[in-house]
Structures are given as C-alpha cells and as structure tokens.
C-alpha cells in the first residue's frame, strides 16, 4: 500500500485503524474499543484493556521461540566492552530484579526513579518496573542534583535505582553523590535505593537505605508480570517547559504498546529479528521508545551504545558498530553527524567499513540542516530521513514513512504527517493559514495512542500548556509551515525551549538560576546558533547597584551555578555582564531580537523598543565573550 492509502485508511476510520494495529499486542484482556472521549478534550486509548508491557517486550518472545535471539547488544567503546543479552537471559534478569523490588514492597502504581548511564541494567530497571506495574521515571545522567531533587519531589518515588558512576570521555561522573545530594535537597524521601556498583568507581553506600545491586538480586524470587489497565501510567518522563519546573509527561500503557509496535515496520522499516540502533540516551524519550521498548516489543535486537560519535575512539565509531552488529536501520540526532563530519569531512572512516547491511538513517531532535544531510547522502548513498517528534508524542508525528513507501526527500522538511496526526498551521487568532505561510504548528485532537494524555499531577498545566491557546488542537510549541505537497517545515519554537546537541532545555530555567545570584538584578538567556550543537545558551546579566565582585568573577559564578543547578548537559559557558537589557516600553525583554543580533540575521526594529542603542551594546558584549557568528 502507498503512504496515501494508509493515511486515508486511518482518516476514514481512526478507531478501526488502531484496533487493527492492536492485534499485534498480547492482551490479558483485549480492548473492546479504541478511543475513550468522555472527558474530552482529554482523551484515552484502550482504557478497558488489561495488558503488561514487560510481557510484550520480553516474555512473549521467549514463549514464541525467540529466547535465543539477542535482545540487547551492549557496545561500550568507553569501557571496551561488547556483550549480548538474549531474550531468555533478559527475562531472567528482569524477573529477578522485579522480584527483589517486589520483596521490598514496590507494587503497581508506585513510582521508581532511575538515574543511570547507558548500561544494560538501566533497561533491566525500566522493564522490571513495567513487569510490576510500577511507574518509572528515568532522569538523564547529565542533570545535576537539583534537577533530580525536583523530580523526586514531583514523582514521590518509593525507590531510586542508580549506578555508582557514568563515564564521559576523560572523566568519571560520580552519580552517587549527586543522588545523595538530591535526596537531601528533596522534601520527599525514597524508602530505599539500589546502586549498581561499576568497577570504574565504587560508591559508598548508606547503611539501611542503599543496597548494592548484586546483593539485592542475589536471592530474589523472580516476579511474574502484573496485568494493568490500558490507561495505567507506564512511565513519567520530565521534559523542559517554559519555566524551571519540568513537565512530567505521562505515558499510558496500552497506547504506548500499540503505537510503538506499529512504528517499527511502518516508519523504521525493520522486521522482527533485524538489528536496530538508536544512538541516544536512556534519559531521553528516544531512549525510552527506541532503545528500550519499541524494538523489544517488535522482536528486534536493540543496541545499547555507551560512547560518543567522536573520540570513542574516533569518528568511525558509528560505522564500526553498524558493520560489526549488522545494523539495518539507524537513528540519531543531527548534531552527532555534525560532530562526525567535522572530524572526517572527506569520509575517510566511512570508506573503511562495509555498510551494506544498512538501509537508511533517521534523524530527529532538532532541525536537520541541509549541509549535514547532503554530506551524509554523499558519503553513504542511502536515504537520510529527517523526522519530527517531541517527548510529549513519544514517537514521530511527521516522517518520511520508509517502511510504507519512501517518498521524495525535501531538504529542510521532516516530510508528511503519519496516521494519527492531522497537522495544521494557525495564525494568532486560531485561523488556518494557507500553504507556505508561517504560523503555530498544531495537531488536531484527539492525539493518537501512545501520546501524552496529561501531565503528572498537573492536569491544569496540561490544559494550559497544550490545549487552551487553540481549542480543538494540541499546541506543539513549534512554528513553521506546510507546503503545497503537504510537507511540514519546522522553523522555530514559540516558547523558551532551546535544543542544545539534541537535548531539550529551558532558557527560562537557566534564567531562574542566574537570577538567584546575589549580585544579579536581572538577566536574559537566549539560544544562539552553534555550528556543532545546533544551539547554545548565552546569558546576559545586569548587576545590582553595589555589586562588589569583579565582572569576571560574577560571570564564572554564573557558569558554575548553571552547571551545579541544571547540569553539564546545559553547556552553559557563554555569559556576560551588560548595563541594560533591550526591552519594550512595557518592560518585556526582547529575547527574539537579541537572538537575531547574535546570529547576524536581519530583523525589524521593534516599534515598542525602549532604547535601540542597547542593541549595539548587546552586539559588543557578544564579541567580547568570543561568540563568533556561524
Ligand atoms: N552523564 C553525565 N554528564 C554528561 C552526560 C551524562 N549522561 N551526557 C553528557 N554529559 C556532559 C558531558 O560530559 C559534557 O560535559 P563537559 O561540559 O564537562 O564537557 C556536557 O554534559 C555536554 O555534553 P554533550 O551534549 O554530550 O556535549 P559534548 O561536547 O560532550 O559532545 C556531541 C557533543 C555532539 C558529540 C554530543 O552532544 C552527542 O553525541 N550528541 C548526540 C545527542 C543525542 O544523541 N541526543 C539524543 C536525541 S535523539
Ligand atoms: P524533544 O521533546 O526533546 O524531542 O524536543 C522536541 C522539539 O525538538 C520539537 O518541538 C522541535 O522543536 C524539535 N525537533 C524535534 N525533531 C525535529 C526535527 N526533525 N526538525 C526540527 N525540529 C525538531
């Protein structure tokens, strides 16, 4: 079937479309209907079903004869390790960990925070929670103690599962002190913690609270899968919003299973048994959906990669992994390829490897710049597929659906909407805009299965953030346009979210940190263009009268503070002191204009600007801190 026909079959009868997709899942009680709209505009899918995610990801494959197939390949150039874990072995590992958690009182509905690097035990922890019906919340290792503390207080976990350390090129990141610091900062205290002791650094455990993972699972009785309702939360994943308080995206169990399974063939073009690789991190939604859940549910082999695109040991790592493990389909962020391209512009490493196993590469998380795509196309002679999605959605909404039909690739566009998604571009008054005109990108409600039904403990915030600006639609927070062929173009965010190396961060959150410095009177953080990371944050601080410290010291305090409070992942290294910030006469900081100045883009002088001279001062300040326009 062609893409057009598949999309139309969904349009003609969305519920029948998803009920058909649901047949691929093993249910304890099959759904009798797909959509539950009683509480519209809040929707749920398959709420009347009973099902277990871990059973579908692991146990059923063992039962159906895939026990010996490799479920995970752990490839860690950073520790020089390659290890394969079969579905049968995974079942034992997960059931045992689930048994140990159960013995400590973890049960359906309890929250468990997971704070781990890219090791197989991180997947064990997620799947063990799913096995018990416990709700995991994975926190990315590059976040600092304060960010972890905020999540502990919001999710109120019964337990925290962590590793003693993560490994970054050239340094060991001790996770345990960060976890201890977070627990100290948080008001809520978990009952207990489990710590995976890695040989690169063993952590000191707190008696009575912390358990060494090895001892914890040693004598555990394996636990069975607990069937849960279709609308039972599978997990909470926090993502950046406009303020420093992250949004707890909730994922319901049944829709997650149905939608993810559907995407593996129809989008990513793999069949059960094929090797699939998503080079991301377990702390991001890509890690949840496409390192852990979707490939397993669909019966694929998934690669857990602990390394970087360059430097572990070189810019040929991606190609080595693809050849060595026979990867058929690969997914990562454009920034990773920008890093590879910078180190290997003429593709010398590409030539060293036999990449005939690879059918195509997918990119997401930020705008895929045409230069990088063209370089990849030239080097690989394979389809390079940009696709668009968000943590909230859990999988792509707009994509070139290779598994159905490879459509024309248009550079700069993630292509066309998938079944489940009706994309619209609206003006400020909520009116649809014609093809080619820029506006707010929205999705017609209801969103399809597997997307967020609400925010954890924050239904009001969910309504305000996503449903109120354009009634009847989900507001994506992105701005862009749709062309005459129905291809979508993402141009910018409409809020304070920036994308640094594919990592979603809030400039508002960084401003909150800077504003807490005793010498800072007011501040602005903007995202400027960076040739490698896509965007980088730059901070501008105005000081209180009577601030005594030298400016250099205040700037380095600010850089340190963001690293301490948000984490190294923010890559906040550019900051300067300015006398004033450009504002409108009503006092609104003109961040958008500042971005344009930084990026040397043409801009219209805002009619309401208080004093245009300040814009020159911003330009000078940027030059002084060495920000070179791209
Ligand atoms: N635990 C602890 N610290 C971490 C971390 C983790 N899991 N991940 C990153 N960090 C730290 C890094 O060590 C670095 O610290 P530094 O300031 O001391 O150098 C900082 O956070 C920024 O890291 P990163 O964004 O990885 O930048 P980098 O300069 O080390 O590497 C790239 C640049 C492009 C190679 C890298 O960003 C990359 O591989 N990006 C791909 C992103 C991706 O897969 N995104 C998923 C979305 S699909
Ligand atoms: P995240 O929730 O971290 O996945 O970030 C989602 C945001 O990243 C989107 O709202 C977009 O702003 C951006 N994004 C993701 N994929 C793409 C893409 N293919 N092209 C442009 N922007 C993208």
Tab-separated table of N, CA, C and O in Angstrom, residues 462-501:
chain	number	residue	atom	x	y	z
A	462	UNK	N	-1.363	20.914	32.017
A	462	UNK	CA	-1.506	20.243	30.725
A	462	UNK	C	-2.467	21.023	29.843
A	462	UNK	O	-2.180	21.316	28.682
A	463	UNK	N	-3.627	21.355	30.412
A	463	UNK	CA	-4.631	22.094	29.620
A	463	UNK	C	-4.058	23.443	29.172
A	463	UNK	O	-4.192	23.822	28.016
A	464	UNK	N	-3.420	24.144	30.134
A	464	UNK	CA	-2.908	25.489	29.814
A	464	UNK	C	-1.790	25.428	28.771
A	464	UNK	O	-1.731	26.233	27.853
A	465	UNK	N	-0.884	24.456	28.944
A	465	UNK	CA	0.294	24.422	28.061
A	465	UNK	C	-0.046	23.970	26.651
A	465	UNK	O	0.606	24.377	25.709
A	466	UNK	N	-1.031	23.081	26.526
A	466	UNK	CA	-1.209	22.428	25.227
A	466	UNK	C	-2.582	22.613	24.578
A	466	UNK	O	-2.716	22.468	23.378
A	467	UNK	N	-3.631	22.846	25.400
A	467	UNK	CA	-4.983	22.757	24.832
A	467	UNK	C	-5.725	24.081	24.740
A	467	UNK	O	-6.709	24.187	24.010
A	468	UNK	N	-5.263	25.092	25.526
A	468	UNK	CA	-6.113	26.280	25.633
A	468	UNK	C	-5.903	27.308	24.526
A	468	UNK	O	-6.852	27.965	24.105
A	469	UNK	N	-4.685	27.447	24.028
A	469	UNK	CA	-4.426	28.520	23.054
A	469	UNK	C	-5.253	28.321	21.785
A	469	UNK	O	-5.772	29.277	21.215
A	470	UNK	N	-5.388	27.073	21.356
A	470	UNK	CA	-6.113	26.781	20.113
A	470	UNK	C	-7.123	25.652	20.377
A	470	UNK	O	-6.794	24.475	20.194
A	471	UNK	N	-8.327	25.990	20.848
A	471	UNK	CA	-9.294	24.947	21.215
A	471	UNK	C	-9.503	23.941	20.084
A	471	UNK	O	-9.607	24.320	18.914
A	472	UNK	N	-9.522	22.664	20.464
A	472	UNK	CA	-9.692	21.605	19.463
A	472	UNK	C	-8.377	21.073	18.915
A	472	UNK	O	-8.352	20.109	18.157
A	473	UNK	N	-7.285	21.733	19.318
A	473	UNK	CA	-5.964	21.321	18.827
A	473	UNK	C	-4.984	21.156	19.988
A	473	UNK	O	-5.141	21.771	21.041
A	474	UNK	N	-3.932	20.386	19.727
A	474	UNK	CA	-2.776	20.300	20.620
A	474	UNK	C	-1.731	21.281	20.087
A	474	UNK	O	-1.378	21.229	18.903
A	475	UNK	N	-1.261	22.165	20.967
A	475	UNK	CA	-0.270	23.167	20.550
A	475	UNK	C	1.130	22.569	20.706
A	475	UNK	O	1.526	22.189	21.810
A	476	UNK	N	1.869	22.475	19.611
A	476	UNK	CA	3.169	21.793	19.679
A	476	UNK	C	4.268	22.659	20.289
A	476	UNK	O	5.269	22.135	20.754
A	477	UNK	N	4.104	23.999	20.227
A	477	UNK	CA	5.186	24.886	20.675
A	477	UNK	C	6.175	25.164	19.561
A	477	UNK	O	7.127	25.918	19.740
A	478	UNK	N	5.954	24.573	18.407
A	478	UNK	CA	6.813	24.841	17.252
A	478	UNK	C	6.079	25.765	16.283
A	478	UNK	O	4.845	25.737	16.190
A	479	UNK	N	6.875	26.550	15.547
A	479	UNK	CA	6.304	27.375	14.487
A	479	UNK	C	6.867	26.899	13.160
A	479	UNK	O	7.987	26.393	13.097
A	480	UNK	N	6.072	27.036	12.103
A	480	UNK	CA	6.550	26.585	10.795
A	480	UNK	C	5.468	26.708	9.754
A	480	UNK	O	4.536	27.497	9.903
A	481	UNK	N	5.599	25.908	8.712
A	481	UNK	CA	4.608	25.979	7.629
A	481	UNK	C	4.457	24.620	6.956
A	481	UNK	O	5.260	23.706	7.167
A	482	UNK	N	3.401	24.519	6.152
A	482	UNK	CA	3.174	23.305	5.365
A	482	UNK	C	3.164	23.727	3.897
A	482	UNK	O	2.521	24.722	3.553
A	483	UNK	N	3.883	23.005	3.043
A	483	UNK	CA	3.920	23.428	1.637
A	483	UNK	C	2.758	22.802	0.840
A	483	UNK	O	1.928	22.068	1.399
A	484	UNK	N	2.727	23.079	-0.462
A	484	UNK	CA	1.590	22.615	-1.270
A	484	UNK	C	1.481	21.102	-1.362
A	484	UNK	O	0.413	20.556	-1.607
A	485	UNK	N	2.600	20.394	-1.153
A	485	UNK	CA	2.548	18.930	-1.194
A	485	UNK	C	2.262	18.318	0.173
A	485	UNK	O	2.370	17.104	0.349
A	486	UNK	N	1.992	19.183	1.163
A	486	UNK	CA	1.681	18.660	2.495
A	486	UNK	C	2.920	18.368	3.325
A	486	UNK	O	2.833	17.741	4.377
A	487	UNK	N	4.092	18.837	2.892
A	487	UNK	CA	5.326	18.649	3.675
A	487	UNK	C	5.423	19.747	4.729
A	487	UNK	O	5.174	20.921	4.449
A	488	UNK	N	5.810	19.337	5.927
A	488	UNK	CA	5.910	20.284	7.044
A	488	UNK	C	7.333	20.843	7.148
A	488	UNK	O	8.306	20.126	6.891
A	489	UNK	N	7.436	22.108	7.531
A	489	UNK	CA	8.749	22.731	7.781
A	489	UNK	C	8.721	23.331	9.176
A	489	UNK	O	7.846	24.138	9.471
A	490	UNK	N	9.668	22.909	10.023
A	490	UNK	CA	9.733	23.452	11.377
A	490	UNK	C	10.748	24.586	11.351
A	490	UNK	O	11.896	24.381	10.953
A	491	UNK	N	10.345	25.770	11.785
A	491	UNK	CA	11.262	26.908	11.705
A	491	UNK	C	11.794	27.349	13.079
A	491	UNK	O	12.916	27.806	13.174
A	492	UNK	N	10.982	27.270	14.124
A	492	UNK	CA	11.426	27.791	15.423
A	492	UNK	C	10.489	27.298	16.516
A	492	UNK	O	9.427	26.751	16.229
A	493	UNK	N	10.883	27.523	17.761
A	493	UNK	CA	9.978	27.274	18.885
A	493	UNK	C	9.231	28.568	19.185
A	493	UNK	O	9.749	29.667	18.962
A	494	UNK	N	8.035	28.426	19.722
A	494	UNK	CA	7.287	29.629	20.089
A	494	UNK	C	7.459	29.926	21.582
A	494	UNK	O	6.878	30.858	22.108
A	495	UNK	N	8.234	29.097	22.286
A	495	UNK	CA	8.427	29.325	23.726
A	495	UNK	C	9.919	29.437	24.040
A	495	UNK	O	10.728	29.689	23.156
A	496	UNK	N	10.283	29.240	25.314
A	496	UNK	CA	11.679	29.446	25.729
A	496	UNK	C	12.522	28.184	25.634
A	496	UNK	O	13.591	28.103	26.235
A	497	UNK	N	12.021	27.180	24.922
A	497	UNK	CA	12.772	25.924	24.839
A	497	UNK	C	13.857	26.053	23.776
A	497	UNK	O	13.615	26.577	22.694
A	498	UNK	N	15.067	25.585	24.109
A	498	UNK	CA	16.125	25.518	23.088
A	498	UNK	C	16.620	24.073	22.993
A	498	UNK	O	16.377	23.261	23.895
A	499	UNK	N	17.296	23.773	21.914
A	499	UNK	CA	17.782	22.427	21.664
A	499	UNK	C	19.296	22.453	21.553
A	499	UNK	O	19.839	22.943	20.576
A	500	UNK	N	19.975	21.959	22.565
A	500	UNK	CA	21.433	22.000	22.592
A	500	UNK	C	21.948	20.584	22.380
A	500	UNK	O	21.724	19.717	23.224
A	501	UNK	N	22.579	20.347	21.255
A	501	UNK	CA	23.057	18.996	20.904
A	501	UNK	C	21.909	17.988	20.999
A	501	UNK	O	22.087	16.877	21.501
